[in-house]
């Protein structure tokens, strides 16, 4: 697909003076010796703080996903946990990772070498600890798939294979810019890292499905059974969040702007959070096959909880459990 020069022109807001035909003047020209020493860093807040620790904590406020960077050296697969991963460009497709100069991974990467990125799913926290050297080797077998001669951690939420096209000085780290050769994404929730600890997205964490069965029965007993043809919308993004659904038969796919986010099957719930906060739906839900589901109205949920304090307490217990990082 050939783009005209006009189509390739940068958007107006990036239309800065261009130096050498590549980048705006000044970008990529700083020499390592131009960087001020760490002592010149001003730390706000309590006097007497250790500047390095305060700087680290400040950076830790930025929430990221967690990846395993992998590469193959001979027949050896080496992996390392990294959250310093970032997209750089769509055309050409570029990403960058920042690797500690003391890491074994650092000695293995150089221009022309490929690295794999496996974006970890929420339930893969054990792998993050493993590849950060926090847990002993051999506790759990790690499976890799080889793509473009590059190992990728099986079961991850997304995969990329990139070939190092630039390696740049980055203080005590180095930046490895990679041209992406392969990309794949799946469905699920990502593992998150913020404030020096793992975090979770609460958006899709179970709520009603985690209630004790007798409380769940009270809430769902007044539900109305509905059927949907394959491909039919169950809810549209922006619709009022006035019902939750329990799937009795078939599958439902959650989509945002046409991209699949998750698939739910029999016994699973969706619309759990919207029915409590009453806010509009944040995604479409489409029947992925002929679907039979129980619809429970917000009104029914509210009246059951008002009538039955045990139900309110059980929900608080589930919500409190979701806030724990265990
Ligand atoms: P090692 O320390 O030798 O190996 C790492 C671990 O992976 C070891 O336990 C090893 O046994 C295991 N391992 C390696 N290959 C395999 C394999 N084939 N099968 C099974 N196990 C294997 N550091 C950075 O430089 N940049 C970052 O962006 C970064 N982000 C991080 C984010 C998080 C959330 C965490 C917890 C750590 C992060 N680190 C980062 C630190 C980094 O993960 C560790 O310092 C790591 O130990 C460096 O790995 P290494 O290449 O030196 O190899």
GROMACS .gro file of C-alpha atoms and ligand atoms in nm:
model
  379
    1UNK     CA    1   0.000   0.000   0.000
    2UNK     CA    2   0.184   0.313  -0.115
    3UNK     CA    3   0.104   0.631   0.077
    4UNK     CA    4   0.134   0.966  -0.091
    5UNK     CA    5   0.393   1.208   0.060
    6UNK     CA    6   0.101   1.413   0.189
    7UNK     CA    7  -0.035   1.111   0.378
    8UNK     CA    8   0.308   1.056   0.539
    9UNK     CA    9   0.351   1.418   0.649
   10UNK     CA   10   0.354   1.458   1.027
   11UNK     CA   11   0.043   1.601   1.191
   12UNK     CA   12   0.048   1.982   1.221
   13UNK     CA   13   0.124   1.978   1.594
   14UNK     CA   14   0.455   1.796   1.518
   15UNK     CA   15   0.543   2.023   1.229
   16UNK     CA   16   0.867   2.152   1.383
   17UNK     CA   17   1.193   2.259   1.214
   18UNK     CA   18   1.347   1.941   1.077
   19UNK     CA   19   1.721   1.877   1.103
   20UNK     CA   20   1.890   1.645   0.852
   21UNK     CA   21   1.550   1.538   0.722
   22UNK     CA   22   1.473   1.318   1.023
   23UNK     CA   23   1.396   1.479   1.354
   24UNK     CA   24   1.326   1.824   1.498
   25UNK     CA   25   1.645   2.015   1.584
   26UNK     CA   26   1.804   1.902   1.909
   27UNK     CA   27   1.637   1.563   1.938
   28UNK     CA   28   1.885   1.278   1.977
   29UNK     CA   29   2.183   1.513   1.998
   30UNK     CA   30   2.242   1.529   2.372
   31UNK     CA   31   2.578   1.392   2.477
   32UNK     CA   32   2.599   1.186   2.798
   33UNK     CA   33   2.829   1.456   2.946
   34UNK     CA   34   2.550   1.717   2.910
   35UNK     CA   35   2.332   1.536   3.165
   36UNK     CA   36   2.346   1.701   3.510
   37UNK     CA   37   2.463   1.489   3.804
   38UNK     CA   38   2.204   1.322   4.025
   39UNK     CA   39   2.292   1.558   4.315
   40UNK     CA   40   2.136   1.847   4.123
   41UNK     CA   41   1.795   1.684   4.137
   42UNK     CA   42   1.556   1.888   4.352
   43UNK     CA   43   1.340   1.673   4.575
   44UNK     CA   44   1.022   1.832   4.705
   45UNK     CA   45   0.862   1.737   5.036
   46UNK     CA   46   1.022   1.622   5.363
   47UNK     CA   47   1.380   1.754   5.408
   48UNK     CA   48   1.651   1.493   5.458
   49UNK     CA   49   1.498   1.236   5.225
   50UNK     CA   50   1.734   1.011   5.035
   51UNK     CA   51   1.716   1.173   4.686
   52UNK     CA   52   1.772   0.844   4.502
   53UNK     CA   53   1.491   0.670   4.693
   54UNK     CA   54   1.257   0.969   4.650
   55UNK     CA   55   1.333   0.980   4.276
   56UNK     CA   56   1.264   0.607   4.249
   57UNK     CA   57   0.936   0.643   4.439
   58UNK     CA   58   0.833   0.934   4.219
   59UNK     CA   59   0.892   0.727   3.905
   60UNK     CA   60   0.704   0.438   4.066
   61UNK     CA   61   0.385   0.648   4.070
   62UNK     CA   62   0.361   0.586   3.697
   63UNK     CA   63   0.150   0.270   3.645
   64UNK     CA   64   0.267   0.025   3.381
   65UNK     CA   65   0.200  -0.325   3.260
   66UNK     CA   66   0.461  -0.597   3.314
   67UNK     CA   67   0.647  -0.777   3.036
   68UNK     CA   68   0.897  -1.057   3.007
   69UNK     CA   69   1.175  -0.965   2.764
   70UNK     CA   70   1.321  -1.277   2.606
   71UNK     CA   71   1.601  -1.358   2.370
   72UNK     CA   72   1.775  -1.667   2.244
   73UNK     CA   73   2.152  -1.706   2.272
   74UNK     CA   74   2.262  -2.035   2.108
   75UNK     CA   75   2.019  -2.295   2.246
   76UNK     CA   76   1.971  -2.094   2.564
   77UNK     CA   77   1.654  -1.896   2.622
   78UNK     CA   78   1.701  -1.600   2.855
   79UNK     CA   79   1.415  -1.400   3.004
   80UNK     CA   80   1.394  -1.090   3.222
   81UNK     CA   81   1.100  -0.905   3.378
   82UNK     CA   82   1.069  -0.547   3.253
   83UNK     CA   83   0.813  -0.273   3.293
   84UNK     CA   84   1.026  -0.016   3.108
   85UNK     CA   85   0.867  -0.103   2.775
   86UNK     CA   86   0.706   0.155   2.550
   87UNK     CA   87   0.566   0.192   2.202
   88UNK     CA   88   0.764   0.441   1.992
   89UNK     CA   89   0.617   0.455   1.643
   90UNK     CA   90   0.342   0.296   1.436
   91UNK     CA   91   0.512   0.356   1.098
   92UNK     CA   92   0.771   0.215   1.104
   93UNK     CA   93   0.657  -0.011   1.390
   94UNK     CA   94   0.903   0.058   1.673
   95UNK     CA   95   0.914  -0.019   2.044
   96UNK     CA   96   1.178   0.046   2.310
   97UNK     CA   97   1.294  -0.128   2.628
   98UNK     CA   98   1.524   0.008   2.897
   99UNK     CA   99   1.763  -0.253   3.039
  100UNK     CA  100   1.991  -0.219   3.341
  101UNK     CA  101   2.354  -0.227   3.229
  102UNK     CA  102   2.426  -0.485   3.501
  103UNK     CA  103   2.156  -0.727   3.378
  104UNK     CA  104   2.255  -1.044   3.197
  105UNK     CA  105   2.000  -0.943   2.933
  106UNK     CA  106   2.206  -0.631   2.864
  107UNK     CA  107   2.506  -0.840   2.756
  108UNK     CA  108   2.286  -1.043   2.521
  109UNK     CA  109   2.122  -0.759   2.329
  110UNK     CA  110   2.288  -0.570   2.047
  111UNK     CA  111   2.192  -0.425   1.710
  112UNK     CA  112   2.053  -0.693   1.480
  113UNK     CA  113   1.956  -0.925   1.771
  114UNK     CA  114   1.584  -0.994   1.821
  115UNK     CA  115   1.399  -0.970   2.149
  116UNK     CA  116   1.052  -1.093   2.241
  117UNK     CA  117   0.805  -0.905   2.457
  118UNK     CA  118   0.540  -1.104   2.642
  119UNK     CA  119   0.281  -0.879   2.810
  120UNK     CA  120   0.177  -1.061   3.126
  121UNK     CA  121  -0.184  -1.133   3.218
  122UNK     CA  122  -0.310  -1.067   3.570
  123UNK     CA  123  -0.273  -1.432   3.671
  124UNK     CA  124   0.094  -1.447   3.556
  125UNK     CA  125   0.242  -1.258   3.848
  126UNK     CA  126   0.442  -1.570   3.942
  127UNK     CA  127   0.625  -1.543   3.610
  128UNK     CA  128   0.708  -1.179   3.677
  129UNK     CA  129   0.868  -1.274   4.010
  130UNK     CA  130   1.044  -1.567   3.849
  131UNK     CA  131   1.204  -1.361   3.569
  132UNK     CA  132   1.301  -1.088   3.813
  133UNK     CA  133   1.499  -1.346   4.009
  134UNK     CA  134   1.263  -1.314   4.308
  135UNK     CA  135   1.168  -1.683   4.319
  136UNK     CA  136   1.382  -1.992   4.284
  137UNK     CA  137   1.432  -2.156   3.948
  138UNK     CA  138   1.257  -2.485   3.882
  139UNK     CA  139   0.945  -2.409   4.089
  140UNK     CA  140   0.729  -2.398   3.777
  141UNK     CA  141   0.804  -2.505   3.418
  142UNK     CA  142   0.799  -2.205   3.184
  143UNK     CA  143   0.680  -2.278   2.831
  144UNK     CA  144   0.798  -2.076   2.533
  145UNK     CA  145   0.681  -2.059   2.173
  146UNK     CA  146   0.940  -1.976   1.911
  147UNK     CA  147   0.836  -1.704   1.663
  148UNK     CA  148   1.091  -1.549   1.423
  149UNK     CA  149   1.352  -1.755   1.613
  150UNK     CA  150   1.254  -1.564   1.928
  151UNK     CA  151   1.110  -1.722   2.244
  152UNK     CA  152   0.779  -1.585   2.372
  153UNK     CA  153   0.619  -1.680   2.703
  154UNK     CA  154   0.319  -1.902   2.635
  155UNK     CA  155  -0.016  -1.776   2.768
  156UNK     CA  156   0.080  -1.406   2.779
  157UNK     CA  157  -0.177  -1.141   2.694
  158UNK     CA  158   0.018  -1.003   2.398
  159UNK     CA  159   0.340  -1.084   2.215
  160UNK     CA  160   0.582  -0.883   2.005
  161UNK     CA  161   0.905  -0.975   1.834
  162UNK     CA  162   1.139  -0.686   1.755
  163UNK     CA  163   1.483  -0.661   1.601
  164UNK     CA  164   1.719  -0.412   1.767
  165UNK     CA  165   1.778  -0.126   1.523
  166UNK     CA  166   1.931   0.124   1.768
  167UNK     CA  167   2.086   0.091   2.112
  168UNK     CA  168   2.124   0.413   2.305
  169UNK     CA  169   2.301   0.521   2.619
  170UNK     CA  170   2.056   0.572   2.904
  171UNK     CA  171   2.269   0.635   3.213
  172UNK     CA  172   2.279   0.316   3.421
  173UNK     CA  173   2.037   0.160   3.169
  174UNK     CA  174   2.051   0.127   2.790
  175UNK     CA  175   1.762   0.178   2.551
  176UNK     CA  176   1.709  -0.086   2.284
  177UNK     CA  177   1.484   0.042   2.007
  178UNK     CA  178   1.336  -0.253   1.819
  179UNK     CA  179   1.164  -0.271   1.483
  180UNK     CA  180   0.859  -0.490   1.536
  181UNK     CA  181   0.835  -0.796   1.311
  182UNK     CA  182   0.550  -0.980   1.480
  183UNK     CA  183   0.257  -0.879   1.703
  184UNK     CA  184  -0.028  -1.079   1.853
  185UNK     CA  185  -0.282  -0.988   2.118
  186UNK     CA  186  -0.530  -1.198   2.311
  187UNK     CA  187  -0.799  -1.138   2.568
  188UNK     CA  188  -0.780  -1.094   2.942
  189UNK     CA  189  -0.673  -0.856   3.212
  190UNK     CA  190  -0.317  -0.725   3.231
  191UNK     CA  191  -0.088  -0.750   3.531
  192UNK     CA  192  -0.015  -0.396   3.650
  193UNK     CA  193   0.278  -0.250   3.844
  194UNK     CA  194   0.264   0.077   4.037
  195UNK     CA  195   0.415   0.211   4.357
  196UNK     CA  196   0.662  -0.079   4.367
  197UNK     CA  197   0.387  -0.344   4.381
  198UNK     CA  198   0.157  -0.540   4.162
  199UNK     CA  199  -0.187  -0.395   4.104
  200UNK     CA  200  -0.502  -0.517   3.931
  201UNK     CA  201  -0.768  -0.363   3.714
  202UNK     CA  202  -1.088  -0.363   3.917
  203UNK     CA  203  -1.311  -0.298   3.618
  204UNK     CA  204  -1.380  -0.662   3.537
  205UNK     CA  205  -1.299  -0.829   3.867
  206UNK     CA  206  -1.585  -1.061   3.971
  207UNK     CA  207  -1.837  -0.927   4.217
  208UNK     CA  208  -2.170  -1.107   4.209
  209UNK     CA  209  -2.017  -1.434   4.088
  210UNK     CA  210  -1.796  -1.430   4.401
  211UNK     CA  211  -2.094  -1.412   4.640
  212UNK     CA  212  -2.194  -1.719   4.845
  213UNK     CA  213  -2.452  -1.930   4.648
  214UNK     CA  214  -2.742  -1.863   4.891
  215UNK     CA  215  -2.697  -1.484   4.856
  216UNK     CA  216  -2.657  -1.517   4.479
  217UNK     CA  217  -2.981  -1.716   4.458
  218UNK     CA  218  -3.169  -1.438   4.641
  219UNK     CA  219  -3.045  -1.184   4.388
  220UNK     CA  220  -3.091  -1.387   4.070
  221UNK     CA  221  -3.419  -1.563   4.158
  222UNK     CA  222  -3.626  -1.273   4.017
  223UNK     CA  223  -3.421  -1.252   3.694
  224UNK     CA  224  -3.580  -1.275   3.350
  225UNK     CA  225  -3.450  -1.522   3.093
  226UNK     CA  226  -3.356  -1.371   2.755
  227UNK     CA  227  -3.231  -1.527   2.433
  228UNK     CA  228  -3.011  -1.370   2.164
  229UNK     CA  229  -2.913  -1.482   1.814
  230UNK     CA  230  -2.541  -1.519   1.734
  231UNK     CA  231  -2.410  -1.172   1.643
  232UNK     CA  232  -2.694  -0.990   1.819
  233UNK     CA  233  -2.603  -0.705   2.058
  234UNK     CA  234  -2.692  -0.773   2.421
  235UNK     CA  235  -2.586  -0.423   2.529
  236UNK     CA  236  -2.440  -0.127   2.344
  237UNK     CA  237  -2.164   0.100   2.475
  238UNK     CA  238  -2.333   0.404   2.632
  239UNK     CA  239  -2.657   0.218   2.718
  240UNK     CA  240  -2.775   0.267   3.077
  241UNK     CA  241  -2.619   0.011   3.315
  242UNK     CA  242  -2.956  -0.101   3.446
  243UNK     CA  243  -2.919  -0.483   3.429
  244UNK     CA  244  -2.658  -0.748   3.496
  245UNK     CA  245  -2.654  -1.077   3.306
  246UNK     CA  246  -2.574  -1.435   3.402
  247UNK     CA  247  -2.499  -1.660   3.105
  248UNK     CA  248  -2.701  -1.982   3.112
  249UNK     CA  249  -2.598  -2.116   2.771
  250UNK     CA  250  -2.366  -1.998   2.490
  251UNK     CA  251  -2.100  -1.726   2.488
  252UNK     CA  252  -2.096  -1.345   2.493
  253UNK     CA  253  -1.811  -1.132   2.363
  254UNK     CA  254  -1.720  -0.794   2.512
  255UNK     CA  255  -1.601  -0.550   2.246
  256UNK     CA  256  -1.485  -0.189   2.244
  257UNK     CA  257  -1.493  -0.011   1.906
  258UNK     CA  258  -1.514  -0.354   1.740
  259UNK     CA  259  -1.204  -0.497   1.917
  260UNK     CA  260  -1.266  -0.800   2.137
  261UNK     CA  261  -1.180  -0.753   2.505
  262UNK     CA  262  -1.310  -1.071   2.668
  263UNK     CA  263  -1.543  -1.367   2.619
  264UNK     CA  264  -1.779  -1.496   2.887
  265UNK     CA  265  -1.932  -1.844   2.902
  266UNK     CA  266  -2.198  -2.032   3.102
  267UNK     CA  267  -2.213  -1.937   3.470
  268UNK     CA  268  -2.025  -1.610   3.412
  269UNK     CA  269  -2.162  -1.263   3.482
  270UNK     CA  270  -2.131  -0.937   3.294
  271UNK     CA  271  -2.259  -0.588   3.370
  272UNK     CA  272  -2.182  -0.650   3.738
  273UNK     CA  273  -2.024  -0.314   3.810
  274UNK     CA  274  -2.257  -0.105   3.589
  275UNK     CA  275  -2.562  -0.237   3.774
  276UNK     CA  276  -2.420  -0.099   4.099
  277UNK     CA  277  -2.270   0.231   3.989
  278UNK     CA  278  -2.552   0.295   3.739
  279UNK     CA  279  -2.311   0.450   3.489
  280UNK     CA  280  -2.347   0.388   3.113
  281UNK     CA  281  -2.201   0.069   2.964
  282UNK     CA  282  -1.831   0.106   2.885
  283UNK     CA  283  -1.832  -0.156   2.606
  284UNK     CA  284  -2.058  -0.349   2.368
  285UNK     CA  285  -2.155  -0.706   2.449
  286UNK     CA  286  -2.242  -0.927   2.152
  287UNK     CA  287  -2.376  -1.284   2.150
  288UNK     CA  288  -2.082  -1.492   2.019
  289UNK     CA  289  -2.319  -1.789   1.965
  290UNK     CA  290  -2.691  -1.844   2.031
  291UNK     CA  291  -2.710  -1.709   2.386
  292UNK     CA  292  -2.944  -1.770   2.679
  293UNK     CA  293  -2.891  -1.534   2.973
  294UNK     CA  294  -3.064  -1.428   3.290
  295UNK     CA  295  -3.115  -1.050   3.313
  296UNK     CA  296  -3.135  -0.908   3.666
  297UNK     CA  297  -3.244  -0.547   3.699
  298UNK     CA  298  -3.068  -0.284   3.910
  299UNK     CA  299  -3.399  -0.238   4.093
  300UNK     CA  300  -3.415  -0.607   4.186
  301UNK     CA  301  -3.053  -0.604   4.309
  302UNK     CA  302  -3.119  -0.293   4.516
  303UNK     CA  303  -3.444  -0.423   4.674
  304UNK     CA  304  -3.280  -0.758   4.761
  305UNK     CA  305  -2.987  -0.586   4.931
  306UNK     CA  306  -3.219  -0.349   5.120
  307UNK     CA  307  -3.435  -0.639   5.239
  308UNK     CA  308  -3.145  -0.866   5.328
  309UNK     CA  309  -2.851  -0.710   5.520
  310UNK     CA  310  -2.654  -1.037   5.483
  311UNK     CA  311  -2.642  -0.969   5.108
  312UNK     CA  312  -2.500  -0.621   5.170
  313UNK     CA  313  -2.235  -0.758   5.405
  314UNK     CA  314  -2.141  -1.037   5.160
  315UNK     CA  315  -2.092  -0.779   4.884
  316UNK     CA  316  -1.874  -0.565   5.108
  317UNK     CA  317  -1.660  -0.871   5.181
  318UNK     CA  318  -1.614  -0.936   4.809
  319UNK     CA  319  -1.527  -0.572   4.742
  320UNK     CA  320  -1.278  -0.563   5.030
  321UNK     CA  321  -1.116  -0.882   4.894
  322UNK     CA  322  -1.070  -0.713   4.557
  323UNK     CA  323  -0.869  -0.435   4.713
  324UNK     CA  324  -0.620  -0.675   4.869
  325UNK     CA  325  -0.295  -0.745   4.687
  326UNK     CA  326  -0.244  -1.113   4.769
  327LIG     P1  327   1.895  -1.309   3.574
  327LIG     O1  328   1.880  -1.227   3.696
  327LIG     O2  329   2.004  -1.409   3.565
  327LIG     O3  330   1.759  -1.386   3.538
  327LIG     C1  331   1.635  -1.339   3.578
  327LIG     C2  332   1.555  -1.457   3.630
  327LIG     O4  333   1.492  -1.520   3.520
  327LIG     C3  334   1.638  -1.563   3.703
  327LIG     O5  335   1.566  -1.602   3.819
  327LIG     C4  336   1.644  -1.675   3.601
  327LIG     O6  337   1.647  -1.800   3.665
  327LIG     C5  338   1.513  -1.659   3.526
  327LIG     N1  339   1.522  -1.709   3.390
  327LIG     C6  340   1.595  -1.656   3.289
  327LIG     N2  341   1.580  -1.732   3.178
  327LIG     C7  342   1.495  -1.834   3.210
  327LIG     C8  343   1.439  -1.944   3.137
  327LIG     N3  344   1.471  -1.968   3.011
  327LIG     N4  345   1.352  -2.026   3.202
  327LIG     C9  346   1.321  -2.003   3.331
  327LIG     N5  347   1.369  -1.902   3.406
  327LIG    C10  348   1.457  -1.819   3.346
  327LIG     N6  349   1.510  -0.440   3.501
  327LIG    C11  350   1.543  -0.368   3.391
  327LIG     O7  351   1.659  -0.364   3.353
  327LIG     N7  352   1.447  -0.302   3.321
  327LIG    C12  353   1.317  -0.302   3.357
  327LIG     O8  354   1.232  -0.242   3.290
  327LIG    C13  355   1.279  -0.377   3.473
  327LIG     N8  356   1.151  -0.382   3.512
  327LIG    C14  357   1.115  -0.459   3.618
  327LIG    C15  358   0.980  -0.464   3.654
  327LIG    C16  359   0.939  -0.543   3.759
  327LIG    C17  360   0.793  -0.549   3.795
  327LIG    C18  361   1.036  -0.617   3.832
  327LIG    C19  362   0.991  -0.704   3.946
  327LIG    C20  363   1.171  -0.612   3.798
  327LIG    C21  364   1.212  -0.532   3.690
  327LIG     N9  365   1.346  -0.523   3.651
  327LIG    C22  366   1.382  -0.448   3.542
  327LIG    C23  367   1.450  -0.597   3.723
  327LIG    C24  368   1.492  -0.725   3.648
  327LIG     O9  369   1.381  -0.805   3.616
  327LIG    C25  370   1.588  -0.809   3.733
  327LIG    O10  371   1.698  -0.730   3.771
  327LIG    C26  372   1.637  -0.935   3.661
  327LIG    O11  373   1.691  -1.025   3.754
  327LIG    C27  374   1.742  -0.905   3.555
  327LIG    O12  375   1.763  -1.024   3.481
  327LIG     P2  376   1.900  -1.066   3.419
  327LIG    O13  377   1.893  -1.050   3.271
  327LIG    O14  378   2.014  -1.002   3.491
  327LIG    O15  379   1.903  -1.223   3.442
   0.00000   0.00000   0.00000
